[in-house]
Amino acid sequence: MPSSVLRDRDGHDAATRTPPPGRAHALLALAAILGTQLMLLLDLTVVNVALPGIGTHLGFSATGMSWVLNVYALAFGGLLLLGSRIGDLVGRRTALVWGVAAFTLASVLGGLANDATTLLVARGLQGAAAALAAPSTLALIATNFREGAERNRALSVFSAVAGAGSAVGLTLGGMLTDWGSWRWVFFVNIPIGAAVVLLGPRYITETARHRGGRFDVAGALTGTLGTACLVYAFIRVGESSWGDARALTAFAVAGALLAAFLVNETRAPHPLVVLRLFADRNRSLAYAVMVLVPAAMSSIFYFSTQYLQGYLHYSPLRTGVAFLSLALPLFVAARLAPRLLARFGARNVAASGLAVTLAGAVLITRLGASDGFARGVLPTMVLMGFGIGWTMMPLNTVILSGVAPADAGSASGLLQTMQQVGGSLGLSVLVTVFGTVSRHHRHDPFIHGVDAAFLLAVVFVALALALVLALRLPPRKPLATGG
């Protein structure tokens, strides 16, 4: 079998096999990769609709419920770069399969939980397992599909699954909770995980193993714990006040740990963050956008769910079906994105998508007590579906463009780290805004708090749009014409 020689980040030669030919083989490989991504993304949102039931059954407070989401997102985002490094050393296919197997077992534990502590432990284990599997998804697309039209088609489907998967998770969560119980939002991962574990080793081509590296344990610990302390501090402020001693202490500890993380990354021989990835200006801007957009989206998902179930008294199933208004436009837009990308370029397509997303975010800031779903939530869901569908795939191509094969895992791991940490921090900040504002309004405190949180989400999207407009991409090649 022919092979190409790559030079890994440590300077060693690493032979990697070229992907096996055959459309059926490639489709099954893509199916296993997409199955992994779908399972991990479903778990970020499928729990949203089940939160009221989980909170009632296990005794979580209104603001404390956000920890069910944040523990997962923190472990996921905080350990992603370490997971990426493990994938470099053991092979990315191996890391993906191991991560999916561990994730499936942690899901069983979560479904069987009878107290809050057990559930949070299970969520943390799920996040750690996801951090091992997730960096290999985009990396395996980059190494199993040739750069150009073939890879763009694979990225298009990946972006559609990544975007629609989050919204479908809300719908599926409603169905499982209404027809069964909240426990089924965890048990649903079992068949998906089993399928990936069976298909992955057979159809996904393994990548080179870069020998001789070490794990940046200090970076993983300081980065993860620093982010966790920061999220805890914001949530604590939301529950009490900005003068709370525990919150202030958590902010101080977070600052010290994150500063130690940055110092460590500049000195470590094998850092989690490959700093040369930021040498490209466009990639750095795209990474920043990948923090801001999930920060806005995760909070809009969270508070829209609370509005529909807690305020309008929708059932979990009805709430889940309502989110199809976001999932369907997102899937359609993501499938159209490659054509738009070829015609108009990544910057223009992503900017258009964020402009539409911004319009949707502005609309929901005017949410009123008597609006209901059709007038208050539906227009935002539709606009955001199309907007996010046109945004993510072009930015993925900007981030992965020109990345050396030896850095593919780090680039995709960092991308997903930005998304997960952005979503977790964004949600904690907006929960803080919600708690602070709602405490100062006796009449409709929920509506006032939600509107204030949505207003900050608008700021996040507006900043993301400004960064995309600052991209300086090379001129597009003229489209081929017949003749």
XYZ file of C-alpha atoms in Angstrom:
483
model
C 0.000 0.000 0.000
C 1.454 3.412 -0.922
C 2.386 5.742 1.891
C 3.528 9.305 2.365
C 6.123 10.464 4.883
C 5.118 13.161 7.355
C 7.304 15.032 9.797
C 5.700 15.169 13.223
C 5.919 18.059 15.685
C 8.874 16.414 17.451
C 10.864 16.143 14.246
C 10.501 12.386 13.748
C 9.506 10.714 10.510
C 6.080 9.116 10.679
C 4.659 7.016 7.876
C 0.923 7.133 7.437
C -1.122 5.048 5.104
C -3.188 6.690 2.404
C -6.933 6.205 2.732
C -8.181 3.014 1.104
C -10.059 3.545 -2.169
C -13.747 2.869 -2.577
C -16.787 5.067 -2.083
C -18.552 2.578 0.199
C -15.488 2.348 2.440
C -15.222 6.154 2.613
C -18.923 6.522 3.410
C -18.712 4.018 6.273
C -15.624 5.777 7.628
C -17.466 9.102 7.476
C -20.505 7.489 9.134
C -18.387 6.361 12.098
C -16.814 9.824 12.428
C -20.194 11.535 12.174
C -21.715 9.056 14.634
C -19.096 10.117 17.168
C -19.721 13.808 16.571
C -23.485 13.338 16.719
C -23.314 11.473 20.028
C -21.068 14.075 21.645
C -23.165 16.995 20.417
C -26.455 15.338 21.277
C -25.254 15.060 24.839
C -24.517 18.779 24.975
C -28.169 19.616 24.260
C -30.302 16.496 24.755
C -30.033 17.060 28.514
C -31.393 20.631 28.167
C -35.014 19.598 27.754
C -34.691 17.012 30.529
C -33.260 19.552 33.014
C -36.563 20.433 34.746
C -37.249 16.728 35.381
C -33.670 16.112 36.538
C -33.814 19.160 38.813
C -37.080 18.036 40.426
C -36.021 14.407 40.863
C -32.472 15.039 42.111
C -32.982 18.338 43.937
C -31.085 20.936 41.874
C -31.809 24.662 42.341
C -32.856 26.897 39.411
C -29.317 28.249 38.873
C -27.663 25.043 40.087
C -29.196 23.123 37.189
C -26.712 24.791 34.864
C -23.993 22.640 36.491
C -25.472 19.569 34.783
C -24.464 21.243 31.511
C -21.337 22.994 32.739
C -19.607 20.006 34.372
C -19.769 18.195 31.034
C -18.682 21.218 29.007
C -15.821 22.042 31.385
C -14.362 18.535 31.390
C -14.882 18.356 27.634
C -13.366 21.723 26.798
C -10.670 21.663 29.465
C -9.276 18.253 28.482
C -9.710 18.470 24.702
C -6.136 19.561 24.046
C -4.798 16.758 26.211
C -7.071 14.371 24.313
C -5.660 15.718 21.080
C -2.116 15.041 22.278
C -3.052 11.487 23.289
C -4.440 11.004 19.774
C -1.099 12.094 18.331
C 0.729 9.474 20.391
C -1.606 6.455 20.169
C -3.248 7.176 16.797
C -6.367 9.244 16.263
C -8.593 6.329 15.300
C -7.563 4.512 18.477
C -8.250 7.613 20.586
C -11.669 8.018 18.994
C -12.703 4.411 19.651
C -11.396 4.441 23.231
C -13.151 7.730 23.928
C -16.476 6.542 22.513
C -16.327 3.311 24.547
C -15.633 5.254 27.775
C -18.341 7.783 26.928
C -20.895 5.009 26.495
C -20.056 3.497 29.893
C -20.284 6.924 31.576
C -23.705 7.403 29.951
C -24.900 4.188 31.604
C -23.755 5.564 34.975
C -25.606 8.840 34.350
C -28.798 7.049 33.411
C -28.671 5.010 36.610
C -27.893 7.985 38.918
C -30.148 8.423 41.947
C -28.554 11.526 43.447
C -27.058 14.790 42.223
C -23.464 13.857 43.057
C -23.535 10.634 41.018
C -25.054 12.450 38.060
C -22.411 15.200 38.141
C -19.627 12.603 38.380
C -21.099 10.794 35.367
C -21.300 14.082 33.454
C -17.662 14.811 34.254
C -16.625 11.346 33.057
C -18.651 11.831 29.885
C -16.859 15.127 29.274
C -13.421 13.564 29.824
C -14.240 10.695 27.450
C -15.588 13.147 24.879
C -12.327 15.094 25.136
C -10.443 11.953 24.089
C -12.714 11.182 21.128
C -13.664 14.609 19.764
C -10.276 15.952 18.545
C -9.982 12.966 16.237
C -13.200 13.693 14.320
C -12.018 16.673 12.290
C -8.449 15.348 12.271
C -9.586 12.052 10.697
C -11.594 13.946 8.080
C -8.450 15.953 7.304
C -6.339 12.790 6.898
C -8.931 10.423 5.351
C -10.223 12.837 2.702
C -8.094 14.755 0.191
C -7.937 18.547 0.459
C -10.285 20.209 -1.991
C -13.748 19.177 -3.173
C -13.620 15.757 -1.476
C -12.763 17.180 1.924
C -15.185 20.099 1.509
C -18.044 17.645 0.888
C -17.102 15.719 4.021
C -16.819 18.968 6.014
C -20.215 20.070 4.706
C -21.889 16.948 6.051
C -19.861 17.243 9.266
C -20.992 20.865 9.736
C -24.614 19.919 9.055
C -24.454 17.174 11.682
C -22.555 19.420 14.107
C -25.075 22.222 13.779
C -28.317 20.308 13.421
C -27.175 17.709 15.970
C -27.354 20.266 18.760
C -30.898 21.243 17.832
C -31.986 17.666 17.148
C -30.716 16.851 20.629
C -33.302 19.229 22.057
C -36.059 17.518 20.061
C -34.865 14.037 20.931
C -34.521 15.006 24.590
C -38.173 16.056 24.621
C -39.317 12.823 23.045
C -37.294 10.602 25.377
C -38.291 12.535 28.494
C -41.983 12.663 27.610
C -42.308 9.059 26.447
C -39.997 7.527 29.031
C -38.028 9.500 31.622
C -35.023 11.796 31.819
C -32.808 8.702 32.213
C -33.271 7.838 28.540
C -31.356 10.938 27.445
C -28.298 9.037 28.710
C -29.257 5.528 27.617
C -29.748 6.684 23.992
C -25.952 6.883 23.670
C -25.553 3.106 24.047
C -26.544 2.012 20.496
C -24.698 4.928 18.863
C -21.533 4.179 20.832
C -21.714 0.475 20.043
C -22.032 1.186 16.306
C -19.003 3.511 16.302
C -16.864 1.021 18.249
C -17.718 -1.662 15.675
C -17.329 0.463 12.510
C -14.354 2.645 13.461
C -11.518 0.090 13.580
C -12.675 -1.524 10.347
C -13.283 1.440 8.061
C -11.356 4.477 9.372
C -7.717 4.628 8.304
C -5.396 4.996 11.293
C -3.061 7.978 11.429
C 0.635 7.972 12.227
C 1.677 7.568 15.848
C 4.136 10.285 16.811
C 6.544 8.537 19.166
C 8.604 10.060 21.925
C 6.187 12.768 23.056
C 5.026 13.566 26.565
C 1.749 14.681 28.034
C 1.448 18.269 29.218
C -0.219 17.310 32.505
C 0.536 20.686 34.109
C -1.165 22.470 31.225
C -4.207 20.196 31.391
C -4.618 20.683 35.152
C -4.108 24.457 35.258
C -6.248 25.089 32.177
C -9.161 22.873 33.232
C -9.190 23.896 36.901
C -8.759 27.571 36.033
C -11.730 27.499 33.668
C -13.812 25.542 36.195
C -13.086 28.114 38.911
C -14.040 30.934 36.557
C -17.361 29.287 35.678
C -18.058 28.555 39.354
C -17.362 32.187 40.246
C -19.867 33.495 37.693
C -22.565 31.016 38.730
C -21.963 31.849 42.400
C -22.472 35.553 41.615
C -25.727 34.659 39.863
C -26.936 32.833 42.992
C -25.781 35.473 45.519
C -24.073 38.765 44.584
C -20.867 40.300 43.259
C -19.694 40.819 46.857
C -19.885 37.122 47.722
C -16.618 35.979 49.356
C -16.621 32.569 47.672
C -17.152 34.132 44.257
C -14.306 36.609 44.766
C -12.004 33.833 45.964
C -12.911 31.704 42.923
C -12.161 34.635 40.584
C -8.730 35.074 42.204
C -7.897 31.369 42.004
C -9.086 31.243 38.387
C -6.854 34.176 37.478
C -3.807 32.555 39.102
C -4.409 29.159 37.476
C -5.037 30.585 34.005
C -1.922 32.749 34.275
C 0.051 29.633 35.253
C -1.454 27.856 32.240
C -0.250 30.560 29.856
C 3.241 30.571 31.361
C 3.390 26.780 31.166
C 2.378 26.748 27.505
C 5.253 29.069 26.581
C 7.815 26.868 28.363
C 6.574 23.278 28.086
C 8.525 21.115 25.596
C 5.265 19.527 24.417
C 2.529 22.112 25.143
C -1.167 21.431 24.789
C -1.596 24.601 22.736
C 0.598 24.579 19.626
C 1.315 28.295 19.477
C 2.383 28.236 15.829
C -1.273 27.691 14.919
C -1.910 31.307 15.981
C 0.795 32.647 13.686
C -1.823 32.758 10.924
C -3.935 35.880 11.504
C -7.044 34.490 9.851
C -6.918 31.295 11.882
C -6.599 33.294 15.119
C -9.643 35.402 14.236
C -11.636 32.289 13.315
C -10.739 30.682 16.644
C -12.002 33.764 18.486
C -15.294 33.555 16.599
C -15.537 29.912 17.671
C -15.600 31.134 21.278
C -18.187 33.878 20.813
C -20.790 32.061 18.694
C -21.209 29.047 21.040
C -21.269 31.477 23.999
C -24.357 33.084 22.486
C -25.970 29.898 21.181
C -25.661 27.790 24.343
C -27.311 30.482 26.434
C -30.122 31.012 23.931
C -30.788 27.250 23.927
C -30.757 27.165 27.725
C -33.021 30.142 28.378
C -35.397 29.360 25.512
C -35.895 25.929 27.036
C -36.566 27.456 30.453
C -39.032 29.912 28.884
C -40.964 27.235 27.007
C -41.133 24.715 29.850
C -40.995 26.857 32.973
C -42.938 29.886 31.770
C -45.250 28.638 29.012
C -45.576 25.194 30.654
C -44.745 23.247 27.486
C -44.257 19.509 27.897
C -40.756 18.153 27.161
C -42.012 16.692 23.872
C -43.647 19.931 22.757
C -40.487 21.835 23.684
C -38.355 19.424 21.675
C -40.600 19.690 18.625
C -40.459 23.481 18.881
C -36.695 23.346 18.345
C -37.168 21.687 14.962
C -37.730 25.246 13.768
C -33.992 25.732 14.300
C -32.758 22.272 13.312
C -34.353 22.107 9.857
C -33.156 25.515 8.567
C -29.703 24.800 10.000
C -29.422 21.490 8.184
C -30.567 23.008 4.883
C -28.181 25.969 5.226
C -25.209 23.756 6.112
C -25.813 21.600 3.039
C -25.908 24.721 0.836
C -22.756 26.175 2.425
C -20.198 24.437 0.132
C -21.835 25.907 -2.986
C -21.960 29.354 -1.441
C -18.356 28.954 -0.296
C -17.169 28.140 -3.820
C -19.012 31.111 -5.251
C -18.604 33.851 -2.656
C -15.684 32.810 -0.427
C -15.443 31.893 3.263
C -15.409 35.468 4.609
C -18.553 36.581 2.776
C -20.542 33.436 3.564
C -19.605 33.454 7.256
C -20.321 37.197 7.546
C -23.736 36.755 5.923
C -24.505 33.897 8.299
C -23.540 35.934 11.350
C -25.588 38.910 10.135
C -28.666 36.663 9.951
C -27.815 35.181 13.365
C -27.486 38.693 14.793
C -30.932 39.621 13.478
C -32.404 36.571 15.199
C -30.621 37.350 18.474
C -31.878 40.954 18.426
C -35.469 39.783 17.952
C -35.469 37.578 21.052
C -34.220 40.405 23.306
C -37.775 41.783 23.107
C -39.318 38.585 24.470
C -42.437 39.407 26.492
C -44.607 37.545 28.952
C -47.529 37.321 26.505
C -45.552 36.607 23.313
C -45.668 32.806 23.354
C -43.692 30.608 20.995
C -44.937 31.777 17.586
C -44.224 35.452 18.115
C -41.488 35.374 20.739
C -39.241 32.412 19.882
C -40.033 31.031 16.396
C -38.590 33.909 14.282
C -35.316 33.754 16.230
C -35.036 29.983 15.849
C -35.536 30.125 12.067
C -33.080 32.991 11.542
C -30.455 31.428 13.784
C -30.848 28.088 12.036
C -29.971 29.590 8.666
C -27.329 31.887 10.161
C -25.363 29.245 12.052
C -25.651 26.858 9.103
C -23.893 29.394 6.888
C -21.283 30.321 9.517
C -19.601 27.214 10.903
C -18.445 25.323 7.792
C -16.626 28.325 6.211
C -14.841 28.971 9.517
C -13.851 25.293 9.753
C -12.196 25.579 6.342
C -10.326 28.747 7.400
C -8.991 27.015 10.528
C -7.946 23.784 8.779
C -6.599 25.410 5.618
C -2.848 24.960 5.287
C -2.479 22.988 8.530
C 0.352 20.443 8.406
C -0.864 16.823 8.830
C 1.141 16.533 12.082
C -0.807 19.518 13.479
C -4.259 18.434 12.249
C -5.215 16.914 15.595
C -4.060 19.962 17.540
C -5.865 22.361 15.190
C -9.169 20.488 15.396
C -8.764 19.900 19.129
C -8.168 23.606 19.716
C -11.182 24.455 17.546
C -13.451 22.269 19.629
C -11.853 23.506 22.847
C -12.779 27.053 21.857
C -16.356 25.937 21.168
C -16.820 24.032 24.424
C -15.082 26.534 26.706
C -16.892 29.375 24.921
C -20.250 27.676 25.443
C -19.548 26.930 29.106
C -18.172 30.366 29.966
C -20.855 32.099 27.931
C -23.626 30.222 29.702
C -22.133 30.932 33.142
C -21.801 34.659 32.341
C -25.379 34.875 31.062
C -26.707 32.877 34.029
C -24.972 35.497 36.195
C -26.635 38.329 34.282
C -29.989 36.547 34.533
C -29.654 36.021 38.291
C -28.458 39.563 38.976
C -31.196 41.265 36.946
C -34.056 38.989 38.044
C -33.258 39.655 41.726
C -33.946 43.367 41.198
C -37.393 42.988 39.589
C -40.468 41.952 41.544
C -42.767 41.950 38.506
C -41.916 39.198 36.005
C -38.320 38.699 37.246
C -37.843 35.757 34.869
C -38.682 37.794 31.747
C -36.493 40.726 32.798
C -33.584 38.384 33.568
C -33.914 36.463 30.313
C -34.118 39.636 28.210
C -30.939 40.961 29.841
C -29.143 37.664 29.169
C -30.278 37.698 25.537
C -28.994 41.266 25.148
C -25.490 40.154 26.131
C -25.791 37.275 23.648
C -26.395 39.927 20.963
C -23.103 41.566 21.953
C -21.291 38.236 21.544
C -22.690 37.721 18.027
C -21.932 41.322 17.019
C -18.301 40.911 18.097
C -18.082 37.666 16.130
C -19.378 39.429 13.012
C -16.784 42.183 13.407
C -13.989 39.602 13.626
C -15.173 37.775 10.510
C -15.271 41.043 8.583
C -11.619 41.544 9.614
C -10.516 38.324 7.851
C -8.081 38.849 4.977
C -8.379 35.830 2.738
C -6.649 35.361 -0.647
C -8.719 36.084 -3.762
C -11.005 33.253 -4.843
C -10.071 31.271 -7.898
C -12.449 31.956 -10.799
C -15.145 29.333 -11.240
C -14.549 26.911 -14.087
C -16.558 27.549 -17.234
C -17.397 25.216 -20.011
C -16.001 25.653 -23.477
